[in-house]
Short mmCIF file of C-alpha atoms in Angstrom, two decimals:
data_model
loop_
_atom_site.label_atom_id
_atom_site.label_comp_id
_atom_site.label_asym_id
_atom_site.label_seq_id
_atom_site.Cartn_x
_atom_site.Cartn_y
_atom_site.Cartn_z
CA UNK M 365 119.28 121.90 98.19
CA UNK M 366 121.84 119.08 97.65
CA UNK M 367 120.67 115.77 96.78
CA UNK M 368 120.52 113.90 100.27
CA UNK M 369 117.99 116.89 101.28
CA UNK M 370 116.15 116.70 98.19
CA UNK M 371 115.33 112.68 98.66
CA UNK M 372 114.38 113.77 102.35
CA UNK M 373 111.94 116.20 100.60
CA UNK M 374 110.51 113.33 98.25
CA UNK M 375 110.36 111.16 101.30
CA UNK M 376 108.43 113.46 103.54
CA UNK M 377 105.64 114.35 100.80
CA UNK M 378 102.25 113.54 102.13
CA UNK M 379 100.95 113.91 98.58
CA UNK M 380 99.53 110.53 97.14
CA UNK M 381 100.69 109.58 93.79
CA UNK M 382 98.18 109.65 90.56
CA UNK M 383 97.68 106.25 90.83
CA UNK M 384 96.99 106.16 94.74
CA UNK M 385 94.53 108.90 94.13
CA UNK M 386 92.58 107.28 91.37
CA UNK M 387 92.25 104.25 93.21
CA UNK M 388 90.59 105.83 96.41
CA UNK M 389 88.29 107.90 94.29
CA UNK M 390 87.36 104.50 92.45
CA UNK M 391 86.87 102.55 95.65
CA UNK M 392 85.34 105.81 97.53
CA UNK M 393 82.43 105.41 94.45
CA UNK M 394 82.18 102.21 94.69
CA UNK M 395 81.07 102.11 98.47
CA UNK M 396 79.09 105.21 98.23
CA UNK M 397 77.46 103.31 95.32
CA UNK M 398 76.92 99.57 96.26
CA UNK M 399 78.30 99.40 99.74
CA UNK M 400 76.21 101.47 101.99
CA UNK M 401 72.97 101.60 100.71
CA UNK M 402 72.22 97.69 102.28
CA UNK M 403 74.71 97.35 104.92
CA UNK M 404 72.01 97.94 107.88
CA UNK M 405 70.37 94.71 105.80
CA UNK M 406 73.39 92.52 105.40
CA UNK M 407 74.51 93.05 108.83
CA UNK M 408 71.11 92.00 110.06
CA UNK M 409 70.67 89.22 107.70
CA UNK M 410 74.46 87.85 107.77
CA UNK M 411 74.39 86.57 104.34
CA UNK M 412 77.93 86.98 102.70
CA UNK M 413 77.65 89.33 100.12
CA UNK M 414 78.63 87.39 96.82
CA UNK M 415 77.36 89.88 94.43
CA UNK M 416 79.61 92.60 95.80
CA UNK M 417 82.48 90.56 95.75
CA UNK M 418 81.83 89.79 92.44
CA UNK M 419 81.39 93.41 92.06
CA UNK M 420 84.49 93.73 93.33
CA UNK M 421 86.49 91.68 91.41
CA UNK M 422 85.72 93.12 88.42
CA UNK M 423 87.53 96.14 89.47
CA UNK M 424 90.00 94.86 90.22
CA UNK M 425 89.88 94.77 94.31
CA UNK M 426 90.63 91.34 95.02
CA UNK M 427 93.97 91.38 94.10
CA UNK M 428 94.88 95.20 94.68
CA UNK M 429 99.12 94.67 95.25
CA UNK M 430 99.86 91.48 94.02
CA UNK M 431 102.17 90.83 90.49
CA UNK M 432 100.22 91.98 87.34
CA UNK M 433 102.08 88.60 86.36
CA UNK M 434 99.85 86.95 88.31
CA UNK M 435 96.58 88.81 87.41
CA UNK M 436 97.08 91.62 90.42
CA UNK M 437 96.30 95.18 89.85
CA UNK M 438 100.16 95.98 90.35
CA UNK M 439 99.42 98.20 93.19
CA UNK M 440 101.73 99.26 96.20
CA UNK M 441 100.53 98.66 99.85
CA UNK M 442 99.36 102.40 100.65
CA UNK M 443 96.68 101.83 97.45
CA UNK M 444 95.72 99.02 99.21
CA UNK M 445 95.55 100.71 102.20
CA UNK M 446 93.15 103.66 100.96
CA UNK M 447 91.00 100.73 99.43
CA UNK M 448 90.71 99.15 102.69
CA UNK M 449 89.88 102.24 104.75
CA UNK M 450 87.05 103.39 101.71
CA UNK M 451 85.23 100.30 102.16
CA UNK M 452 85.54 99.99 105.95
CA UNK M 453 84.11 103.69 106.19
CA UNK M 454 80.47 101.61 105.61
CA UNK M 455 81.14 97.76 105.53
CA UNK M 456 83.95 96.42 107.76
CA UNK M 457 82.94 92.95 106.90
CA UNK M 458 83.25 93.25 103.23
CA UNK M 459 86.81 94.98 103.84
CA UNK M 460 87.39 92.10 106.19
CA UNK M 461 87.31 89.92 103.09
CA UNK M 462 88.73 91.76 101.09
CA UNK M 463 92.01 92.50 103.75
CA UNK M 464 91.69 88.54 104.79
CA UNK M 465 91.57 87.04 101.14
CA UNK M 466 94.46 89.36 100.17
CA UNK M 467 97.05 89.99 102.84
CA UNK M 468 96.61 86.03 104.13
CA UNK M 469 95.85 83.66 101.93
CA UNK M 470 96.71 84.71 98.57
CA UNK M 471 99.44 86.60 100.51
CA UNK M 472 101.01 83.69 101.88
CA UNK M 473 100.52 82.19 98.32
CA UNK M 474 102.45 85.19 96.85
CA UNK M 475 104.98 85.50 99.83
CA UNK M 476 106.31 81.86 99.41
CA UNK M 477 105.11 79.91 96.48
CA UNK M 478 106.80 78.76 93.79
CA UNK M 479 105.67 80.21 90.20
CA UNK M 480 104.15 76.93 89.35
CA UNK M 481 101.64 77.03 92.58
CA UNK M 482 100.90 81.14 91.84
CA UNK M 483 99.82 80.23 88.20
CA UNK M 484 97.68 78.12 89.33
CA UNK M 485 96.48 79.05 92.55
CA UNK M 486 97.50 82.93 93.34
CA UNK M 487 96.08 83.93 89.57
CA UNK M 488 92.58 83.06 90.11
CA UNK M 489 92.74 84.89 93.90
CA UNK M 490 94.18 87.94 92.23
CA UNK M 491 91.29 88.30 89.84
CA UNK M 492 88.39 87.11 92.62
CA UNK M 493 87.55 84.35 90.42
CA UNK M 494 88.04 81.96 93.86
CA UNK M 495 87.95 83.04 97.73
CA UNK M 496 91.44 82.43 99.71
CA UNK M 497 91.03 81.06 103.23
CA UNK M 498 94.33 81.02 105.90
CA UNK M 499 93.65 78.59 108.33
CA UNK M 500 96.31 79.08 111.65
CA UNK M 501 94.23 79.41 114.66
CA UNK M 502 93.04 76.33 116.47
CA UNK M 503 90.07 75.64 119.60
CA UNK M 504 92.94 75.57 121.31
CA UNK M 505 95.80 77.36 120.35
CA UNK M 506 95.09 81.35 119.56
CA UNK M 507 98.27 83.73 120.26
CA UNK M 508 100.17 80.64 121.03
CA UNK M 509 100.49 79.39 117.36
CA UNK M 510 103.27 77.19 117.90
CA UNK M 511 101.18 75.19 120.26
CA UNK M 512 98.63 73.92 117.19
CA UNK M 513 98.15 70.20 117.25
CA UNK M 514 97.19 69.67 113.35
CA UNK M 515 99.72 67.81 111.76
CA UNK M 516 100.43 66.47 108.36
CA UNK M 517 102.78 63.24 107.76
CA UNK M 518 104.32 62.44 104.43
CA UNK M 519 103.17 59.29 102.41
CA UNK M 520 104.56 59.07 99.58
CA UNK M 521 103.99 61.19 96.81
CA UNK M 522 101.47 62.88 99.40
CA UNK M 523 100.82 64.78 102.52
CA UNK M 524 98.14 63.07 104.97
CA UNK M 525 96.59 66.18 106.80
CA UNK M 526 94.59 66.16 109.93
CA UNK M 527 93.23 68.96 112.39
CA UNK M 528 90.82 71.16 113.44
CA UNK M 529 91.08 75.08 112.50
CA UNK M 530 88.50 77.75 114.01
CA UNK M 531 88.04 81.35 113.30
CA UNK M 532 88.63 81.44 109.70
CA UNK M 533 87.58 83.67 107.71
CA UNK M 534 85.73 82.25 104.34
CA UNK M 535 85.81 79.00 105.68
CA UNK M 536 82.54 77.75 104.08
CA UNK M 537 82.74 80.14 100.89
CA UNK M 538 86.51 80.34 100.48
CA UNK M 539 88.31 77.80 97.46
CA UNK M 540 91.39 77.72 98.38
CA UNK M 541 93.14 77.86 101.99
CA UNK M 542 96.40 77.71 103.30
CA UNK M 543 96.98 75.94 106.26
CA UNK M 544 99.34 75.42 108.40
CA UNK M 545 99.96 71.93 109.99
CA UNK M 546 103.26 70.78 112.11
CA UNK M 547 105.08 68.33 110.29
CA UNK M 548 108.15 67.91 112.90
CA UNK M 549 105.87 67.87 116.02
CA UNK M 550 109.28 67.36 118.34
CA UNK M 551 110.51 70.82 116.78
CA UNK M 552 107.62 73.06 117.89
CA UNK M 553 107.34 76.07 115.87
CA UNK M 554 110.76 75.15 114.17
CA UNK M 555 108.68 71.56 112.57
CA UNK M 556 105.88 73.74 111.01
CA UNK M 557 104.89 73.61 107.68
CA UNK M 558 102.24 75.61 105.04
CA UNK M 559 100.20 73.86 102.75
CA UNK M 560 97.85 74.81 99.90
CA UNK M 561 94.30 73.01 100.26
CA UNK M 562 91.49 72.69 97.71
CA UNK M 563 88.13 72.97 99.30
CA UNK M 564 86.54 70.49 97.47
CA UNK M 565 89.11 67.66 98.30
CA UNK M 566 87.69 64.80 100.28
CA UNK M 567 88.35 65.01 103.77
CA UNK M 568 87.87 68.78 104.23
CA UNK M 569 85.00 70.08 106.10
CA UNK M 570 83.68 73.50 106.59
CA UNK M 571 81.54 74.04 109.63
CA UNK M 572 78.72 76.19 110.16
CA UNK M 573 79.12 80.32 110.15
CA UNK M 574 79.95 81.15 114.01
CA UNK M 575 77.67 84.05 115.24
CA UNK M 576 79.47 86.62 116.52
CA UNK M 577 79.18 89.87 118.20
CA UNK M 578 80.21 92.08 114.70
CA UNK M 579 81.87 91.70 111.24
CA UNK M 580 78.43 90.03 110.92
CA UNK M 581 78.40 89.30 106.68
CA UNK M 582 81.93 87.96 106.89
CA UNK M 583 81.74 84.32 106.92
CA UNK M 584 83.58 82.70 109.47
CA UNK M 585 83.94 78.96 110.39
CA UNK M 586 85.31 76.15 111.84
CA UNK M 587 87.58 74.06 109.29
CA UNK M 588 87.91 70.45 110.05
CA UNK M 589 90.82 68.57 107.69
CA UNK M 590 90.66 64.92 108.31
CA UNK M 591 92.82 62.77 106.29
CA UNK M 592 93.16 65.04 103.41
CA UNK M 593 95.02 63.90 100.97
CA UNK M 594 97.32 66.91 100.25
CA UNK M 595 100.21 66.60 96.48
CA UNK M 596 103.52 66.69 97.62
CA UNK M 597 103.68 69.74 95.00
CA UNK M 598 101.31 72.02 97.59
CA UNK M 599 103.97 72.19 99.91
CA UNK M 600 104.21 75.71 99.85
CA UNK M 601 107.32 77.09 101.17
CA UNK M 602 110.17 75.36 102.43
CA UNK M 603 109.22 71.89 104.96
CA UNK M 604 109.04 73.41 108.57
CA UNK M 605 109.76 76.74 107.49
CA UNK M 606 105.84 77.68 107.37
CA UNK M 607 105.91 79.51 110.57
CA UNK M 608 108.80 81.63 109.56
CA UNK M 609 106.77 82.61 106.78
CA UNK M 610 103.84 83.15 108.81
CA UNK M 611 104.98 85.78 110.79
CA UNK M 612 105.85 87.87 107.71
CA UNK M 613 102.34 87.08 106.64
CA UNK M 614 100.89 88.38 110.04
CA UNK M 615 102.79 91.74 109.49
CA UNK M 616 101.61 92.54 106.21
CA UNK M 617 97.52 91.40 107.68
CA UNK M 618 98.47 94.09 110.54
CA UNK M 619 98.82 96.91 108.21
CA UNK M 620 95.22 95.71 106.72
CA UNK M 621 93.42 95.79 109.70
CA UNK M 622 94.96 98.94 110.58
CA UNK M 623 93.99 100.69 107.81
CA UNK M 624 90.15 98.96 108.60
CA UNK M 625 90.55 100.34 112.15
CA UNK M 626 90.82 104.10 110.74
CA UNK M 627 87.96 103.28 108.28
CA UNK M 628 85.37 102.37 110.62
CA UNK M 629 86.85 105.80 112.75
CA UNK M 630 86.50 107.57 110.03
CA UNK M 631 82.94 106.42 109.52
CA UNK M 632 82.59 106.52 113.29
CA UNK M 633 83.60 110.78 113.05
CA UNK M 634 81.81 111.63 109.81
CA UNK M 635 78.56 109.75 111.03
CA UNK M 636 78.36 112.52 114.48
CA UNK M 637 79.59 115.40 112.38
CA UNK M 638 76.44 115.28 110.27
CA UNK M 639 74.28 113.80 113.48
CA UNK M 640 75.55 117.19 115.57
CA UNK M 641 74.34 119.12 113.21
CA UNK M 642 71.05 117.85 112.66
CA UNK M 643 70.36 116.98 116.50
CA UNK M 644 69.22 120.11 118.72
CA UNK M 645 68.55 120.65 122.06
CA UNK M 646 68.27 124.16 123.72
CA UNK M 647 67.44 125.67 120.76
CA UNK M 648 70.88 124.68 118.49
CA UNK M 649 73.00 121.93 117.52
CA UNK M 650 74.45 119.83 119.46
CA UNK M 651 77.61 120.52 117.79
CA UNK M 652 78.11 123.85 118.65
CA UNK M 653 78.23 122.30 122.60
CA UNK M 654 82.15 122.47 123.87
CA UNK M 655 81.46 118.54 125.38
CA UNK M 656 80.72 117.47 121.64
CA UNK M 657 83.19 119.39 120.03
CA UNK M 658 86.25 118.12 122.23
CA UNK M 659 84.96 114.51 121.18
CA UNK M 660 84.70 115.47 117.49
CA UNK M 661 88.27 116.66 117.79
CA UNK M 662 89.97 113.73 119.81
CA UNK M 663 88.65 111.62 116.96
CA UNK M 664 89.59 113.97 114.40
CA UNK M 665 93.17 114.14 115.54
CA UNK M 666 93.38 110.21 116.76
CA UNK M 667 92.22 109.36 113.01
CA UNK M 668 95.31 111.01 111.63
CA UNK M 669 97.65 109.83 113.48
CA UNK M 670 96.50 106.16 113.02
CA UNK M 671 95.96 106.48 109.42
CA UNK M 672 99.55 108.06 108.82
CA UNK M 673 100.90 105.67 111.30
CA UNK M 674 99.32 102.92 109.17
CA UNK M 675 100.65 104.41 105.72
CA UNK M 676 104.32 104.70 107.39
CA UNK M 677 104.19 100.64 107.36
CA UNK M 678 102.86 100.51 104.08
CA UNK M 679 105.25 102.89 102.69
CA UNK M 680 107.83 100.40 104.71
CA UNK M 681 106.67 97.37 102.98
CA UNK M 682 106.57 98.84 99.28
CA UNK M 683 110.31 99.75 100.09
CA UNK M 684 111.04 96.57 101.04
CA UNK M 685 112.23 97.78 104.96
CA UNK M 686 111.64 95.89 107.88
CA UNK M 687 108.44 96.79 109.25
CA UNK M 688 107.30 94.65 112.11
CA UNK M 689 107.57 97.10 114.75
CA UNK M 690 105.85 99.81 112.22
CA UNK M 691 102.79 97.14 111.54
CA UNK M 692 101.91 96.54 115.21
CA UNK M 693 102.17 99.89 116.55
CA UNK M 694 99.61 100.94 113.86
CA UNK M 695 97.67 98.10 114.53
CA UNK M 696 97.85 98.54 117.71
CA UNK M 697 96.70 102.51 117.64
CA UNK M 698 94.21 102.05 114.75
CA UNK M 699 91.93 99.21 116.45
CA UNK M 700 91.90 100.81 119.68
CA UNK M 701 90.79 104.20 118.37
CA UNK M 702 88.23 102.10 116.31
CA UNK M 703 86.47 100.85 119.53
CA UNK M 704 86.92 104.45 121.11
CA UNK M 705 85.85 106.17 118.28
CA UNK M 706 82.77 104.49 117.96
CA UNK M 707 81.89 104.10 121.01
CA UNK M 708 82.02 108.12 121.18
CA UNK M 709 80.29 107.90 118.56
CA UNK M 710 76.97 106.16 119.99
CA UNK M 711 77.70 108.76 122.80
CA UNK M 712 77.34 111.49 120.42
CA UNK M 713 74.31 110.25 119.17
CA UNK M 714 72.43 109.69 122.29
CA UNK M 715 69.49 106.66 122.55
CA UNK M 716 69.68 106.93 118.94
CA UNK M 717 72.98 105.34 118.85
CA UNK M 718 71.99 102.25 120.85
CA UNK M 719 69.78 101.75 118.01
CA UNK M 720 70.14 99.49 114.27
CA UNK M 721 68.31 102.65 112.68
CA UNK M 722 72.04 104.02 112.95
CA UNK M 723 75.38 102.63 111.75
CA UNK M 724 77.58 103.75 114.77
CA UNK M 725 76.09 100.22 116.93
CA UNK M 726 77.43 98.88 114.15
CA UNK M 727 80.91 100.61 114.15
CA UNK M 728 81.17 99.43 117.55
CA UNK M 729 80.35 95.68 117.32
CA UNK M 730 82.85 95.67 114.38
CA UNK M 731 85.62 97.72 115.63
CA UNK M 732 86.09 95.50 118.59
CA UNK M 733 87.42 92.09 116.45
CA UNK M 734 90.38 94.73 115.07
CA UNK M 735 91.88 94.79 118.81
CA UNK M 736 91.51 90.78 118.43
CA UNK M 737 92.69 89.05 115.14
CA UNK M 738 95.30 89.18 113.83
CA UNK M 739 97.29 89.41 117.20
CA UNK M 740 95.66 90.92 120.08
CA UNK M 741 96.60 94.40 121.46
CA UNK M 742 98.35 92.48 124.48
CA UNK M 743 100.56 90.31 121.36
CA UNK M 744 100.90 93.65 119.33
CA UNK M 745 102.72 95.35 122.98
CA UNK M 746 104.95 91.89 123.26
CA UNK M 747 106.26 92.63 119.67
CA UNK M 748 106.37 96.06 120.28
CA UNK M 749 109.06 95.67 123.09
CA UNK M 750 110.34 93.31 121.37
CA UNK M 751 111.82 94.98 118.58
CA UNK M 752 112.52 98.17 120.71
CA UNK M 753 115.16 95.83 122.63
CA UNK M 754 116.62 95.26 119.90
CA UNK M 755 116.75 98.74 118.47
CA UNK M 756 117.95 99.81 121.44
CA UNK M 757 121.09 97.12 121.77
CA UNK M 758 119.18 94.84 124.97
#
């Protein structure tokens, strides 16, 4: 074997490294342990959890791949990824914070800021000390981010910040947020800019927790910023570069929610392979029926795919390859198979699954926000074709 064939062989392994392995078990533990016993009861209750992400933070979670410099674990992308996908198996909305507070806002943090701004801000976020909020959607700009009216003007040794963010997630329990704010309104999404905002600074104002359909104990708000009062130093990235740098963010948040999607799958599968078993009619299990076992496969196969199709970006990112087109196809496959899987899933179980006694409802309700944030299915296609023109020279 000459050496081109034997880094094809090293490339191709579908083994996980030590490391990788250690950290799944670790996380795998630490749902069976403290995530799913109370899940049913946080869902219903919608209280954020603060004592598991306390929990969490101890080891280590909140911070999985970013710098050891910067109190990180040091971990690549695909550790993250198994993380995710562990905790999602029982509680998508505490892997919703965890994805959220790491791949966007201490991500943008880590993606563009200086080292002065990570020592200060990205070091407590690595080490869940403080909650990282990224505030880019608006009432009235979703997919169409360039169209967001908030605006910041410079004053001096200061930013003056005004607008209204929705959707974001920790936006009444999150510290820190980054937000992004056009600051060259006659440039459109070339006149955009980041900016790092404390949540205690006067003129910022969380709203109440929205009530949604799913993802039910992760907080999400409406962020109103008027007149804040932002240092010239929290300019983070280059002026009206921030959507630029966006976009890269938004890739690496795809690969998080993908790797949610096959969680909640996962969950979705292992939930009717035990429930098949248990459930009889006719005299056996409903598992040994063909109808049940041809769902229990499509999942089975569907979860696979997604999940290497969701490690392939990951492995992309760690290698420091373009990935765009690698991201949104597994986000794209992931959070559809979520919704399918689950809802399957209730199928499976019968009247039973229409029921809280049960998680798969709750796969369901969660699974469909993955098809939502964090670009819609529809955006996901639009990217999609867009970088296959390009591949392909039109």
């Amino acid at each position: 074997m000459n050496t081109d064939q034997k880094e094809s062989a090293r490339q191709l392994s579908f083994d996980y490294s030590q490391d990788q392995q250690m950290i799944r078990d670790a996380a795998r533990e630490f749902a069976e342990r403290h995530v799913a016993p109370d899940v049913i009861e946080r869902d219903m209750s919608k209280k954020f959890p603060h004592d598991l992400v306390k929990l969490l933070a101890e080891q280590g979670l909140m911070g999985i791949y970013h710098s050891e410099e910067y109190g990180g674990g040091g971990f690549d992308t695909v550790s993250f990824c198994l993380v995710i996908e562990e905790i999602a198996r029982w509680d998508a909305s505490l892997a919703l914070t965890i994805a959220s507070h790491t791949s966007l806002g201490s991500g943008h943090i880590a993606l563009a800021g200086t080292h002065q701004q990570k020592m200060k801000y990205l070091t407590p976020l690595a080490q869940g000390e403080k909650l990282a909020g990224w505030c880019l959607t608006e009432p009235g700009s979703g997919s169409d981010a360039s169209g967001m009216t908030s605006n910041a003007v410079r004053d001096g040794d200061h930013w003056i910040l005004n607008g209204t963010k929705t959707f974001i997630t920790q936006g009444s329990v999150g510290d820190t947020f980054v937000v992004l704010a056009k600051t060259d309104p006659d440039k459109g999404a070339k006149g955009i800019s980041a900016f790092i905002v404390e949540r205690e600074w006067d003129g910022v104002q969380p709203g109440e927790p929205m009530h949604k359909l799913g993802m039910n104990s992760s907080d999400t708000t409406e962020l109103v910023f008027e007149n804040v009062k932002v240092p010239a130093e929290n300019l983070l990235g280059e002026e009206n570069k921030g959507f630029i740098d966006t976009m890269k963010v938004l890739d690496g948040g795809r690969i998080g929610i993908g790797a949610l999607s096959v969680g909640i799958a996962r969950g979705a599968l292992e939930e009717s392979m035990k429930y098949s078993q248990e459930r009889k009619q006719f005299g056996k299990p409903i598992g040994s029926f063909q109808a049940i076992e041809h769902k229990l496969v499509d999942m089975a196969v569907r979860i696979d795919a997604s999940r290497m199709m969701v490690h392939r970006a990951a492995w992309l990112r760690d290698q420091g390859k373009p990935f765009t087109k690698e991201a949104s196809m597994a986000k794209l496959m992931a959070s559809e198979l979520s919704v399918e899987a689950a809802n399957e899933a209730i199928q499976i179980h019968g009247g039973y699954g229409y029921t809280k006694e049960y998680h798969v409802e709750r796969f369901l309700r969660d699974a469909k926000l993955n098809t939502i944030g964090e670009g819609t299915s529809e955006i996901q296609n639009v990217i999609i074709a867009r970088e296959l023109r390009k591949e392909f020279g039109y």
